[in-house]
Coordinates of C-alpha atoms in Angstrom, one line a residue:
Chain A
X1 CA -2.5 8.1 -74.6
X2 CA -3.8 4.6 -73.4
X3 CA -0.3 3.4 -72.1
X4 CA -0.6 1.5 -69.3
X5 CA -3.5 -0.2 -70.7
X6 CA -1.5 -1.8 -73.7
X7 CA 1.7 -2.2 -71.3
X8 CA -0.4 -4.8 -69.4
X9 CA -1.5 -6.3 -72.2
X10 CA 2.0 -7.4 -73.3
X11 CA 3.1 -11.2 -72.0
X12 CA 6.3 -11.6 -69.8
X13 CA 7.8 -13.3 -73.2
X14 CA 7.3 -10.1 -75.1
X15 CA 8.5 -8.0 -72.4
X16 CA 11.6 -10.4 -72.3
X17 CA 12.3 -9.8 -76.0
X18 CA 11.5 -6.1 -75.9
X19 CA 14.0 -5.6 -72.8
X20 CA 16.7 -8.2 -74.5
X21 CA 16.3 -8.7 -77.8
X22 CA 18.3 -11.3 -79.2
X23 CA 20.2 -11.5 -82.7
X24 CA 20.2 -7.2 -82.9
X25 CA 22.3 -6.1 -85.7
X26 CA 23.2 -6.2 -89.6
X27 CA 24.6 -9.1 -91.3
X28 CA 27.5 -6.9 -93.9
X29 CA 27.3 -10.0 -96.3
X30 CA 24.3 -10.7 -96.3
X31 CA 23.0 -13.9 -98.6
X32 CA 19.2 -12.0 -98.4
X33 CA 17.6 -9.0 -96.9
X34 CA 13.9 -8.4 -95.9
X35 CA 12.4 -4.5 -95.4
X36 CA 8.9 -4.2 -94.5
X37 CA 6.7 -1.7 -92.7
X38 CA 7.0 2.0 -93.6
X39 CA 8.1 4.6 -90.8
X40 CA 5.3 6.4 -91.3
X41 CA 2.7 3.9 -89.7
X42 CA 5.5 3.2 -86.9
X43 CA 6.8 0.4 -87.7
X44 CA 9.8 -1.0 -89.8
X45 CA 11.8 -4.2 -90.2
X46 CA 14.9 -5.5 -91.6
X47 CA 16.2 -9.0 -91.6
X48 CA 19.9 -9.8 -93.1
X49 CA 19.8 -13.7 -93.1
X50 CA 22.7 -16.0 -94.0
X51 CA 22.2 -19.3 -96.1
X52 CA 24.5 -22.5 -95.9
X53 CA 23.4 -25.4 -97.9
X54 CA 20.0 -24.7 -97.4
X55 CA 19.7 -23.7 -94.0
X56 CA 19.3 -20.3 -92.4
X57 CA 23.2 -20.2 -90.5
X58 CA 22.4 -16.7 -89.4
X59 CA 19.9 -13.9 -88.8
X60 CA 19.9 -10.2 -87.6
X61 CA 17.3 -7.4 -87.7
X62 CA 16.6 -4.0 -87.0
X63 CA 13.7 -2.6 -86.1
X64 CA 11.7 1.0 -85.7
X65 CA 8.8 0.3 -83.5
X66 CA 7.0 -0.6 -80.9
X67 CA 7.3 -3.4 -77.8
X68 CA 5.2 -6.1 -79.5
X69 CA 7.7 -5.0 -83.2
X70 CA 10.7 -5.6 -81.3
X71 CA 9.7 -8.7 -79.8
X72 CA 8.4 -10.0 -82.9
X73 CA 11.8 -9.1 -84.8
X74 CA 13.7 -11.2 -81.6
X75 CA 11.7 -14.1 -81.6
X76 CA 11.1 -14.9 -85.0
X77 CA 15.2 -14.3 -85.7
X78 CA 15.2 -17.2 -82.6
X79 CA 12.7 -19.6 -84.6
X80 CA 14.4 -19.5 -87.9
X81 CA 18.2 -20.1 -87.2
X82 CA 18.9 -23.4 -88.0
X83 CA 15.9 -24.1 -90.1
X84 CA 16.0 -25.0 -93.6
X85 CA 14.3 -22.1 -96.3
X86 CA 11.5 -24.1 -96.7
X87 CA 10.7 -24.3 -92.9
X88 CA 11.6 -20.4 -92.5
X89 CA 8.7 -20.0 -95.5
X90 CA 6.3 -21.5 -93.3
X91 CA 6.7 -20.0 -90.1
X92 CA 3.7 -17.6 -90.0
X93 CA 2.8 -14.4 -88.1
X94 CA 0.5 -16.7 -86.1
X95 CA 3.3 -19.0 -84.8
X96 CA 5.2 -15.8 -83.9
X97 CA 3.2 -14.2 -82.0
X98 CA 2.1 -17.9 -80.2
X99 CA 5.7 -18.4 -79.2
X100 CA 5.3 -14.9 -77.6
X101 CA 2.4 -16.1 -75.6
X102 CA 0.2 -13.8 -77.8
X103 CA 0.0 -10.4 -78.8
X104 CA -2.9 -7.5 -77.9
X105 CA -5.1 -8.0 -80.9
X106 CA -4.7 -4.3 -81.9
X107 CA -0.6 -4.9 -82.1
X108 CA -1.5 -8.5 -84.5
X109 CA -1.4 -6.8 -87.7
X110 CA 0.7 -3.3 -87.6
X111 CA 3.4 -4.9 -85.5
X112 CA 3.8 -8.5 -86.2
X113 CA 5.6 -8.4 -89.1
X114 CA 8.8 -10.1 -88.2
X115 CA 7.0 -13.2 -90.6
X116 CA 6.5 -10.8 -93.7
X117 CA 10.3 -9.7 -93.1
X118 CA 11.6 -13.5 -93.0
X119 CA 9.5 -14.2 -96.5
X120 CA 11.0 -10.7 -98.2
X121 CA 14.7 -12.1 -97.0
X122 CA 14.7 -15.2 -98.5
X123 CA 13.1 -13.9 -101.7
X124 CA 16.0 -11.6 -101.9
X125 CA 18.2 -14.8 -101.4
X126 CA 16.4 -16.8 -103.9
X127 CA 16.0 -13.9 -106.5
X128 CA 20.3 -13.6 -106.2
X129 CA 20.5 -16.6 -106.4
X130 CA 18.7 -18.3 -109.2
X131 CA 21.1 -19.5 -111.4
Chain B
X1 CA 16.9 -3.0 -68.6
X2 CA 15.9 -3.9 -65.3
X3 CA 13.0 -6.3 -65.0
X4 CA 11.9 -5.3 -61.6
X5 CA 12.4 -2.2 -61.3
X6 CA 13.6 -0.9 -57.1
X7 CA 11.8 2.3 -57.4
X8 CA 8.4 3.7 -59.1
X9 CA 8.4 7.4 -60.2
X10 CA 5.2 8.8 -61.6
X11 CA 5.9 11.8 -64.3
X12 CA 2.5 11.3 -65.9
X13 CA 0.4 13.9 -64.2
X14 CA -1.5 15.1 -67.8
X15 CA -3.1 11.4 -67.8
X16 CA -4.0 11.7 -63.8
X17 CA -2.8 12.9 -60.6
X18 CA -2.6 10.8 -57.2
X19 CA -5.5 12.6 -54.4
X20 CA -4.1 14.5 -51.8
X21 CA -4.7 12.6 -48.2
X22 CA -6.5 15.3 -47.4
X23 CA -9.1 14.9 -49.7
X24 CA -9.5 11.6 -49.1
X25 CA -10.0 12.3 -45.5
X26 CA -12.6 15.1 -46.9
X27 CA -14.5 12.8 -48.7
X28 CA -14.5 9.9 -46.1
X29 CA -17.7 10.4 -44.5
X30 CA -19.8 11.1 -47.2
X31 CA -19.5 7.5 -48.0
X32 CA -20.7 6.3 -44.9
X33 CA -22.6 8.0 -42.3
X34 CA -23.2 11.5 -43.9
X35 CA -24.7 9.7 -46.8
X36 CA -27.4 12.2 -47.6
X37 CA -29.3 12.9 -50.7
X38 CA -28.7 16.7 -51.2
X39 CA -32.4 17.1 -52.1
X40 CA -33.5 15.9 -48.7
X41 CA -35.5 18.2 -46.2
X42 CA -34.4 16.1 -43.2
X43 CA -30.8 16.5 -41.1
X44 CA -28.4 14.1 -43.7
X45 CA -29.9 15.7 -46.5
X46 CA -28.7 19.0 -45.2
X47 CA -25.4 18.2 -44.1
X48 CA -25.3 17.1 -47.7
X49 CA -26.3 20.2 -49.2
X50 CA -24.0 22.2 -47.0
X51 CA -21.3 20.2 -47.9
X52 CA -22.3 20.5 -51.6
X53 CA -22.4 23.9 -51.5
X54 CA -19.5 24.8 -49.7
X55 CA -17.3 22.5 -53.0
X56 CA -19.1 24.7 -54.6
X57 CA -17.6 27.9 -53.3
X58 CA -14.4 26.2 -53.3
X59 CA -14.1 25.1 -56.8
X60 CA -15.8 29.3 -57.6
X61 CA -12.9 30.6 -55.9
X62 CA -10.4 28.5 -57.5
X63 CA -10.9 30.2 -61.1
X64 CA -12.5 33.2 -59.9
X65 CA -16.1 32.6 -60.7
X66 CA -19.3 33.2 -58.8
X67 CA -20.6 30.0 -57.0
X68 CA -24.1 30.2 -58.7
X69 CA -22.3 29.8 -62.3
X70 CA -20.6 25.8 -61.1
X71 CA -22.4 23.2 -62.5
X72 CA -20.8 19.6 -61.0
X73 CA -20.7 16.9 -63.5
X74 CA -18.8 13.6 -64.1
X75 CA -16.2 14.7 -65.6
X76 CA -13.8 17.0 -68.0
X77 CA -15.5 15.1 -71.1
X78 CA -19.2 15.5 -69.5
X79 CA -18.6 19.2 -69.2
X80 CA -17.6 19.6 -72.8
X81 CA -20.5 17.7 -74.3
X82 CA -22.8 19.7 -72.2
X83 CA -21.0 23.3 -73.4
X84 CA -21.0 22.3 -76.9
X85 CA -24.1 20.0 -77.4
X86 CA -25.9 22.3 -74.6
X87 CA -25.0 25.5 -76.1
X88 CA -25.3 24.2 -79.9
X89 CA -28.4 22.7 -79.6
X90 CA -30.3 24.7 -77.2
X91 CA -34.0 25.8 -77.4
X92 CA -34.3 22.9 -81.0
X93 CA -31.4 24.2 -82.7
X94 CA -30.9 21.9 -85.5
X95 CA -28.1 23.9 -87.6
X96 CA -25.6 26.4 -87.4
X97 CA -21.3 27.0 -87.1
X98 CA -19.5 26.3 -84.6
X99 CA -15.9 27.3 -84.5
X100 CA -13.3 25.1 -83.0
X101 CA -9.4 23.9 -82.9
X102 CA -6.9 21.1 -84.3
X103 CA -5.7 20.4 -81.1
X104 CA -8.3 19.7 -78.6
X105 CA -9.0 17.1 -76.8
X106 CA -11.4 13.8 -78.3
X107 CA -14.1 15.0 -76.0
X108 CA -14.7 18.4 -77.7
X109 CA -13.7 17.3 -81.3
X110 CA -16.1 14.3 -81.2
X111 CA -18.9 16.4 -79.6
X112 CA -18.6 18.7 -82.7
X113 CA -18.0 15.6 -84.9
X114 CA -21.5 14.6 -83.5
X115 CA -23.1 17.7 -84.3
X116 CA -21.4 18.2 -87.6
X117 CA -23.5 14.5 -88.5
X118 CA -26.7 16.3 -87.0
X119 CA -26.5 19.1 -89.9
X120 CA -24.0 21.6 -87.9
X121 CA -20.9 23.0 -89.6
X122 CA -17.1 22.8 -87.8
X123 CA -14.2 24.6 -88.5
X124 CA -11.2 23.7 -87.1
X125 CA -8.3 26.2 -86.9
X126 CA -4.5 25.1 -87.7
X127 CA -2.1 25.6 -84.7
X128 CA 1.1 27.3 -85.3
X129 CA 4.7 25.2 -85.7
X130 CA 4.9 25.9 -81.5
X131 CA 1.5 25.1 -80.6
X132 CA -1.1 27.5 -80.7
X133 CA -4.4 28.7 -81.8
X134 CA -4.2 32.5 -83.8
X135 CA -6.8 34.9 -82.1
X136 CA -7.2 36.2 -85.9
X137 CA -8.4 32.8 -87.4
X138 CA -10.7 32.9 -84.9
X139 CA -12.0 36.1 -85.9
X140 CA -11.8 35.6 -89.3
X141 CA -13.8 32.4 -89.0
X142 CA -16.2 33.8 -87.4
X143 CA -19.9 34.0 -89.7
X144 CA -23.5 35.1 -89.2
X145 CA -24.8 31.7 -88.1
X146 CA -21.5 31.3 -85.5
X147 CA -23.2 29.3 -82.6
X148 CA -20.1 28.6 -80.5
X149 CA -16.3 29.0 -80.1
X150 CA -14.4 26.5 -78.4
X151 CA -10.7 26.5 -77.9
X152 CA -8.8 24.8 -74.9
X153 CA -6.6 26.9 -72.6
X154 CA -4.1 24.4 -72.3
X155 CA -2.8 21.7 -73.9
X156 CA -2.6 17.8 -72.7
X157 CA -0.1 16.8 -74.7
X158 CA 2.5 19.8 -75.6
X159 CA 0.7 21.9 -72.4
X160 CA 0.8 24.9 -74.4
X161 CA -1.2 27.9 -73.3
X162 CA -3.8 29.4 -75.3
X163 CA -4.3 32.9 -75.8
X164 CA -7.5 32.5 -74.1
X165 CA -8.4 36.2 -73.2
X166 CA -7.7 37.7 -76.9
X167 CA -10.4 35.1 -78.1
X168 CA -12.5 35.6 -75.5
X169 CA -12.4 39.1 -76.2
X170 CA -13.2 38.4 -79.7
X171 CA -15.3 36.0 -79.0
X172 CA -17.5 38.7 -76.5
X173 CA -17.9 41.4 -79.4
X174 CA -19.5 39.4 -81.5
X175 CA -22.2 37.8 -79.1
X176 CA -20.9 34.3 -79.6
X177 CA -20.7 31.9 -76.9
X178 CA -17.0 30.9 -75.6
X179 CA -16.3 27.6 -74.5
X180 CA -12.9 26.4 -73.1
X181 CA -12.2 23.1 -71.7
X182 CA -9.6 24.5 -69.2
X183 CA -9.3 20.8 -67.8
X184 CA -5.4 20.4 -67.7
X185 CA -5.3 24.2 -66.9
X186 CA -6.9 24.5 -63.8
X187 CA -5.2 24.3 -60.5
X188 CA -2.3 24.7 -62.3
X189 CA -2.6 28.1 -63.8
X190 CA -4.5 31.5 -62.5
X191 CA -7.8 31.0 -64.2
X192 CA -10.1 34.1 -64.2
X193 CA -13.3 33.6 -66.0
X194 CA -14.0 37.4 -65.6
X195 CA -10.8 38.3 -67.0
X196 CA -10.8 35.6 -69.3
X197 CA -14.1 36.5 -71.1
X198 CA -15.4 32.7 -70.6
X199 CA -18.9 31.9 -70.9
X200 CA -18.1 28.3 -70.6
X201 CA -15.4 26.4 -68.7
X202 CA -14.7 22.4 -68.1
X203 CA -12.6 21.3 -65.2
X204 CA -11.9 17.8 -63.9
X205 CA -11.1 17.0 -60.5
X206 CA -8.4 14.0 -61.2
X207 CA -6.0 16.6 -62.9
X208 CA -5.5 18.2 -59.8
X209 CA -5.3 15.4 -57.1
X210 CA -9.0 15.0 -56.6
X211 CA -11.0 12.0 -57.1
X212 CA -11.9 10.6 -60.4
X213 CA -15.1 10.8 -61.9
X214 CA -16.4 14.5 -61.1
X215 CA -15.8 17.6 -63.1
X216 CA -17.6 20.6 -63.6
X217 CA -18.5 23.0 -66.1
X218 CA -18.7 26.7 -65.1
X219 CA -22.0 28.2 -66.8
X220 CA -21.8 31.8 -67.1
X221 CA -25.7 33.5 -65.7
X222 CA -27.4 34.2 -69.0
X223 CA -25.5 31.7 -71.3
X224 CA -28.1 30.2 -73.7
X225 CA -27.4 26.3 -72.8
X226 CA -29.5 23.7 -72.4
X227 CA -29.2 20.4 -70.5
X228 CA -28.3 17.0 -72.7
X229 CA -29.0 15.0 -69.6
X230 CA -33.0 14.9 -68.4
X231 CA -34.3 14.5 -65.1
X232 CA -34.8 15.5 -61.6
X233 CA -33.6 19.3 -62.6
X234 CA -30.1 18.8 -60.2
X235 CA -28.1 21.4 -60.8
X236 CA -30.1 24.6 -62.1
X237 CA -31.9 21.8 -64.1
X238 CA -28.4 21.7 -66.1
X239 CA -27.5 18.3 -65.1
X240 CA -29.9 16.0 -63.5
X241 CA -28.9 13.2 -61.3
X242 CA -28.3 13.0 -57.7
X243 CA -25.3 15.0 -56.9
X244 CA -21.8 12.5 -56.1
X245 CA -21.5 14.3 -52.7
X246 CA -18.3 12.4 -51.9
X247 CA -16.5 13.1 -55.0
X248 CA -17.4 16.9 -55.3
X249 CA -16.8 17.4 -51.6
X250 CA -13.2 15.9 -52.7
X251 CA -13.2 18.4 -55.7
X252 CA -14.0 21.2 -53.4
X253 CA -10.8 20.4 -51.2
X254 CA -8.9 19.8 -54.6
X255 CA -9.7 22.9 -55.6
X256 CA -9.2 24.7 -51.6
X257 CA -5.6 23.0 -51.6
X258 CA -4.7 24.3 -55.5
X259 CA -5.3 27.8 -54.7
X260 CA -3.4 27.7 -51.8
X261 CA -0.4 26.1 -53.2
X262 CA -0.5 26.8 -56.5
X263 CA 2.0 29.4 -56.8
X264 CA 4.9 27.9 -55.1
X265 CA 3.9 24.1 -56.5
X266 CA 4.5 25.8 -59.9
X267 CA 7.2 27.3 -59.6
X268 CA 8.8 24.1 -58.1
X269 CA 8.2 22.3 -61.2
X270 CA 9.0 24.9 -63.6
X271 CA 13.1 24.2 -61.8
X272 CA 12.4 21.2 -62.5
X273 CA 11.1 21.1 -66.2
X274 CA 13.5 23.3 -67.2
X275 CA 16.5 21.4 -65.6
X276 CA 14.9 18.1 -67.3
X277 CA 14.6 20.0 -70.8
X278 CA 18.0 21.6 -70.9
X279 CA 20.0 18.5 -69.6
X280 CA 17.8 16.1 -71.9
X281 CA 18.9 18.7 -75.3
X282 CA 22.3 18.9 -74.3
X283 CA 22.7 15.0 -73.5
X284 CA 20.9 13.1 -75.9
X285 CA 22.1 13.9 -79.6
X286 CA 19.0 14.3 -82.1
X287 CA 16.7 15.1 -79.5
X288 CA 14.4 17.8 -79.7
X289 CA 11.2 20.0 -77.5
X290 CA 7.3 20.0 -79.0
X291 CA 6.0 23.2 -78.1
X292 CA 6.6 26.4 -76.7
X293 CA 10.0 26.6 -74.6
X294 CA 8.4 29.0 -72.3
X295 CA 5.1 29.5 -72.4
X296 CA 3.6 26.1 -71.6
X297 CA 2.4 24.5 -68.4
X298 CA 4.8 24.5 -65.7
X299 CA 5.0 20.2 -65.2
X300 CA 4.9 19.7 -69.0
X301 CA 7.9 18.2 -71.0
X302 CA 7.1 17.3 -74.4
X303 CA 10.5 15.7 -76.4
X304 CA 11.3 14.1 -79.7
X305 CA 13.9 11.5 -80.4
X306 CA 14.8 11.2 -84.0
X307 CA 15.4 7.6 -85.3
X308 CA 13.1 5.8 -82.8
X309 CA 9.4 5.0 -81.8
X310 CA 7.4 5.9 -78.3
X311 CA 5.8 3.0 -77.1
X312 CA 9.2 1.8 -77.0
X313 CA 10.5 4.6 -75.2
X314 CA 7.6 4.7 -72.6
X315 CA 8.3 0.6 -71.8
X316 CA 11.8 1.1 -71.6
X317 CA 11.2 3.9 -68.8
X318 CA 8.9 1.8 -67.4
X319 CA 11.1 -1.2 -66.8
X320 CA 13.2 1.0 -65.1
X321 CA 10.7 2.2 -62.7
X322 CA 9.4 5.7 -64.8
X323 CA 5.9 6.3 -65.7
X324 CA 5.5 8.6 -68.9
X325 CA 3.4 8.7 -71.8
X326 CA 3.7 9.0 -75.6
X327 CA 1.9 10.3 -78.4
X328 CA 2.7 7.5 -80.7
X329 CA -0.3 5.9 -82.7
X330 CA 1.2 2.7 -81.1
X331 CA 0.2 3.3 -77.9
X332 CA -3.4 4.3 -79.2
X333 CA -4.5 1.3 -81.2
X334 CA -4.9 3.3 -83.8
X335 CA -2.8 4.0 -86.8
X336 CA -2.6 8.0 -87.0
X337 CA 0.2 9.0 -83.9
X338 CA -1.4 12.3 -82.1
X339 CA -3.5 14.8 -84.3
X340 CA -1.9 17.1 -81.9
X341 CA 1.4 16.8 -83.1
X342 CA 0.6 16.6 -86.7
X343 CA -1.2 19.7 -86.6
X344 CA 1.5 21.4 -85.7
X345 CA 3.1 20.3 -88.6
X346 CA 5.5 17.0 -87.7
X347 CA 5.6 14.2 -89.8
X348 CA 4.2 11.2 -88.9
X349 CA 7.8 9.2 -88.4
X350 CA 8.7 12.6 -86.1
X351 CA 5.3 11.9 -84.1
X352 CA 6.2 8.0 -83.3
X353 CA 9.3 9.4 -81.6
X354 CA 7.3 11.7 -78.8
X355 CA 8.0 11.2 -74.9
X356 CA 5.6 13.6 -72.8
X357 CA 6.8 13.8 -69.4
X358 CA 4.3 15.6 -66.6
X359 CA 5.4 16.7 -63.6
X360 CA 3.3 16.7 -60.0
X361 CA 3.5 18.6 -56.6
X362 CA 5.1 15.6 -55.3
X363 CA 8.0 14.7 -57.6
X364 CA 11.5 15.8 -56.5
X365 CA 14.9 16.7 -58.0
X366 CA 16.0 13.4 -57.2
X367 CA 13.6 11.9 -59.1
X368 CA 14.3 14.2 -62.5
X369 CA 17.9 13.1 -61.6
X370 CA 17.4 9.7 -61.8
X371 CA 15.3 10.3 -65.0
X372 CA 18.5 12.1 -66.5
X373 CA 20.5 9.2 -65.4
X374 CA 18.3 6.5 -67.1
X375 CA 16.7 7.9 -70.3
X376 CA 19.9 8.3 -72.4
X377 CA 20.7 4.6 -72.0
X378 CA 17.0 3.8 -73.0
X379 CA 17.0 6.2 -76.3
X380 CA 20.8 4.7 -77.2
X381 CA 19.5 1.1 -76.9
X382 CA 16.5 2.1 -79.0
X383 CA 18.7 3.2 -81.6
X384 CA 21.4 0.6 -81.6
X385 CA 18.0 -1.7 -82.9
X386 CA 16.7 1.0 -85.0
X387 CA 17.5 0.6 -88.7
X388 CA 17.9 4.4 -89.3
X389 CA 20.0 6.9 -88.0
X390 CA 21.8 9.9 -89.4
X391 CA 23.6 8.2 -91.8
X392 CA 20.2 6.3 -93.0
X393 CA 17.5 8.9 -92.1
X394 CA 14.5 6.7 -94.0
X395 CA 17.2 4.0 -94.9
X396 CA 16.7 3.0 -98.3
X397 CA 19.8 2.3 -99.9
X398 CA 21.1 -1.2 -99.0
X399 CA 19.4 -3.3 -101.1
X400 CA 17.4 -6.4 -100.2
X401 CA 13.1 -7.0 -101.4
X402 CA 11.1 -5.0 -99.4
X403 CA 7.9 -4.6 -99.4
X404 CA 5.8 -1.9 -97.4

């Protein structure tokens, strides 16, 4: 049990987003949804986005996990409001966890996957909404 | 959440324990001007040795062992690679069985994961749903070529207690070495290794407000062990290299002050633990006890909280001042949560949800009820961001691309 030692680890950004997250919640009519992670590694995503002409009007998620999930979840909800889908699509688990002022390497690939979650949405919205 | 939180509390005792002032003011002047070498004929050497010796009795007394069987060491892990590798190994031993359990600690399952590489063969005995090891798998694991039985007394996570004696009774008929790594045990619970039927014991001097970075293992006269450190011949040629006098003069007053204030420092946090455990089942919906509800160490709390992860549980606590610990993989770095919790048979999404809470001589009531007062508030925030919940226990039925 190595808490403290992966407490300190986390930036003041990440403890920001773990103690308020912003944009918590489910979107009921949602124009897309994104699930990743499986509970059985510890970690699981969803992220109900809205689309307007384009642009990503709103976002929620809801996250199982840990600190550096939930802050991943927060931010990247912050990052992609406003943007069009084809900025969303590019944000990348990188720039999340850079606008958190970095992640402990060991949380970089089981709990940064707020990007993955963004890239599932959209496909949801695109796959409805094809014709 | 609090930022900053106005108050610290420290319920994490199974991780380490703060030293007593009085064994810091033992130790002090074995840093400085008593800084003899206890092999030394001349006067510092043999304050050195007297002070050495005298731990010695100290830490004998404390688990009812004769001072001749202590060997000091560095610490709990030291003494169990020295019991198992020492015992297993002994006089060119190259092969053999050596009987262990599911739920001990890294330092004894890596020391037989070590030998197991070398050409030895390990089993590993299940624990029961509540946390323990059967006396009757160990006896009917037992074979010819049975080198060494190892099973803790109790544990660091759940703080179950081991039936101990029945194995070591076992353990004694057949001729086979015993083994216990007894180091979250000691100073907490009686420990008799004449009653006990130990041949082998680990202890570690942080887990009972002594310094860090001295242990010892209790050798019983006439166990077949071997030293996995070579040297000088310190220690009955067990464990060369020049005794830490400071830090087992510190482990000798750890271990005075435990026997002397064991009983009532127990039973203080027994009120305590149970107050904390039936206020947290009754309070917090879908929250649930690992372990034993009884028989278990007196400071140990070990709870599950449907729906959400550790980690997040531990830094929520944190920001509000608490110190606990978690048995969730994400607060390992590694992707398995605790194998002690799995072997007892919960899932690995029940395993993420663990809180252990351990309880010292110098926590208060107060402080369990300012626990009370903030951990519902951190579990209900957890949840409100948590995708599943009663109604969506795995939560799979809304739709949306997922991918896992």
């Amino acid at each position: 049990m190595g808490m403290t030692k992966v407490v300190a680890l986390y930036s003041d950004k990440v403890m920001d987003h773990f103690t308020n997250p912003r944009n918590v919640g489910e979107i009921p009519d949602a124009d897309g949804i994104g699930k990743v992670g499986n509970p059985q590694c510890g970690d699981v995503m969803w992220l109900y986005i809205k689309v307007d002409n384009n642009i990503i009007t709103d976002i929620k998620f809801k996250t199982f996990g840990c600190g550096a999930a939930i802050a991943t979840s927060s931010m990247i909800t912050e990052i992609a409001k406003g943007k069009t889908l084809e900025e969303a699509k590019k944000i990348s688990r990188g720039d999340v966890a850079d606008a958190l002022d970095g992640l402990p390497p060991v949380k970089m690939h089981c709990s940064n996957l707020a990007a993955d979650a963004l890239l599932e949405a959209i496909k949801d919205y695109e796959t409805k909404h094809k014709t | 959440m609090s930022a900053n939180p106005v108050r610290r509390i420290y319920f994490d005792h199974g991780a380490t324990t703060p030293m007593l002032p009085e064994v810091v003011e033992a130790m002090r002047p074995y840093f400085t001007e008593r800084c003899g070498n206890a092999s030394s004929i001349h006067s510092f050497g043999r304050e050195a040795k007297r002070a050495l010796e005298e731990a010695r009795r100290n830490v004998a007394r404390l688990i009812n062992a004769d001072p001749s069987d202590i060997v000091f060491t560095s610490s709990g892990t030291e003494s169990d690679n020295l019991a198992i590798k020492g015992t297993a190994l002994f006089e060119g031993r190259s092969a053999g069985h050596i009987i262990t359990s599911r739920m001990e600690h890294h330092a004894v399952l890596e020391s037989c994961a070590n030998l197991k590489a070398a050409g030895f063969e390990v089993s590993e005995l299940p624990i029961t749903n509540d946390g323990f090891v059967r006396p009757e798998d160990v006896e009917e694991a037992i074979r010819k070529d049975t080198v060494l039985i190892s099973v803790m007394m109790a544990n660091s996570e759940i703080g179950t207690v081991q039936p101990v004696r029945e194995i070591g009774k076992i353990a004694q008929a057949e001729g086979i070495p015993f083994h216990t790594d007894a180091v979250q045990a000691v100073g907490k619970i009686r420990v008799d290794v004449k009653k006990d039927n130990v041949d082998l014991l680990s202890l570690s001097s942080h887990k009972f407000h002594g310094p860090k970075g001295v242990g010892a293992l209790y050798v019983k006269s006439g166990t077949r062990i071997g030293p996995i450190l070579h040297g000088g011949g310190h220690e009955r040629g067990l464990r060369s290299s020049t005794e830490n006098i400071p830090g087992i003069v510190g482990l000798g007053k750890a271990a005075q002050i435990a026997a002397r204030d064991m009983k009532d420092c127990a039973d203080r946090m027994r009120d305590m633990r149970d107050r904390m455990i039936d206020s947290v089942l009754k309070t917090i919906p879908d929250s649930h006890l690992n372990g034993h509800p009884v028989n278990r160490l007196a400071g140990n709390a070990h709870f599950r909280f449907d729906f959400i992860e550790g980690e997040g549980l531990v830094l929520g606590l944190d920001t509000l001042g608490v110190a606990a610990s978690t048995g969730s993989a994400c607060s390992t770095g590694s992707l398995a949560p605790s194998h002690v919790l799995l072997a007892m048979g919960l899932r690995h999404e029940q395993a993420h949800g663990s809180l252990r809470v351990t309880l010292g001589r110098e926590n208060t009531h107060e402080e369990v009820s300012y626990f009370l007062d903030v951990l519902p508030g951190v579990v209900s925030k957890l949840r409100e961001i948590s995708p599943f919940s009663n109604e969506h226990p795995n939560g799979d039925d809304e739709g949306g691309s997922s991918v896992q």
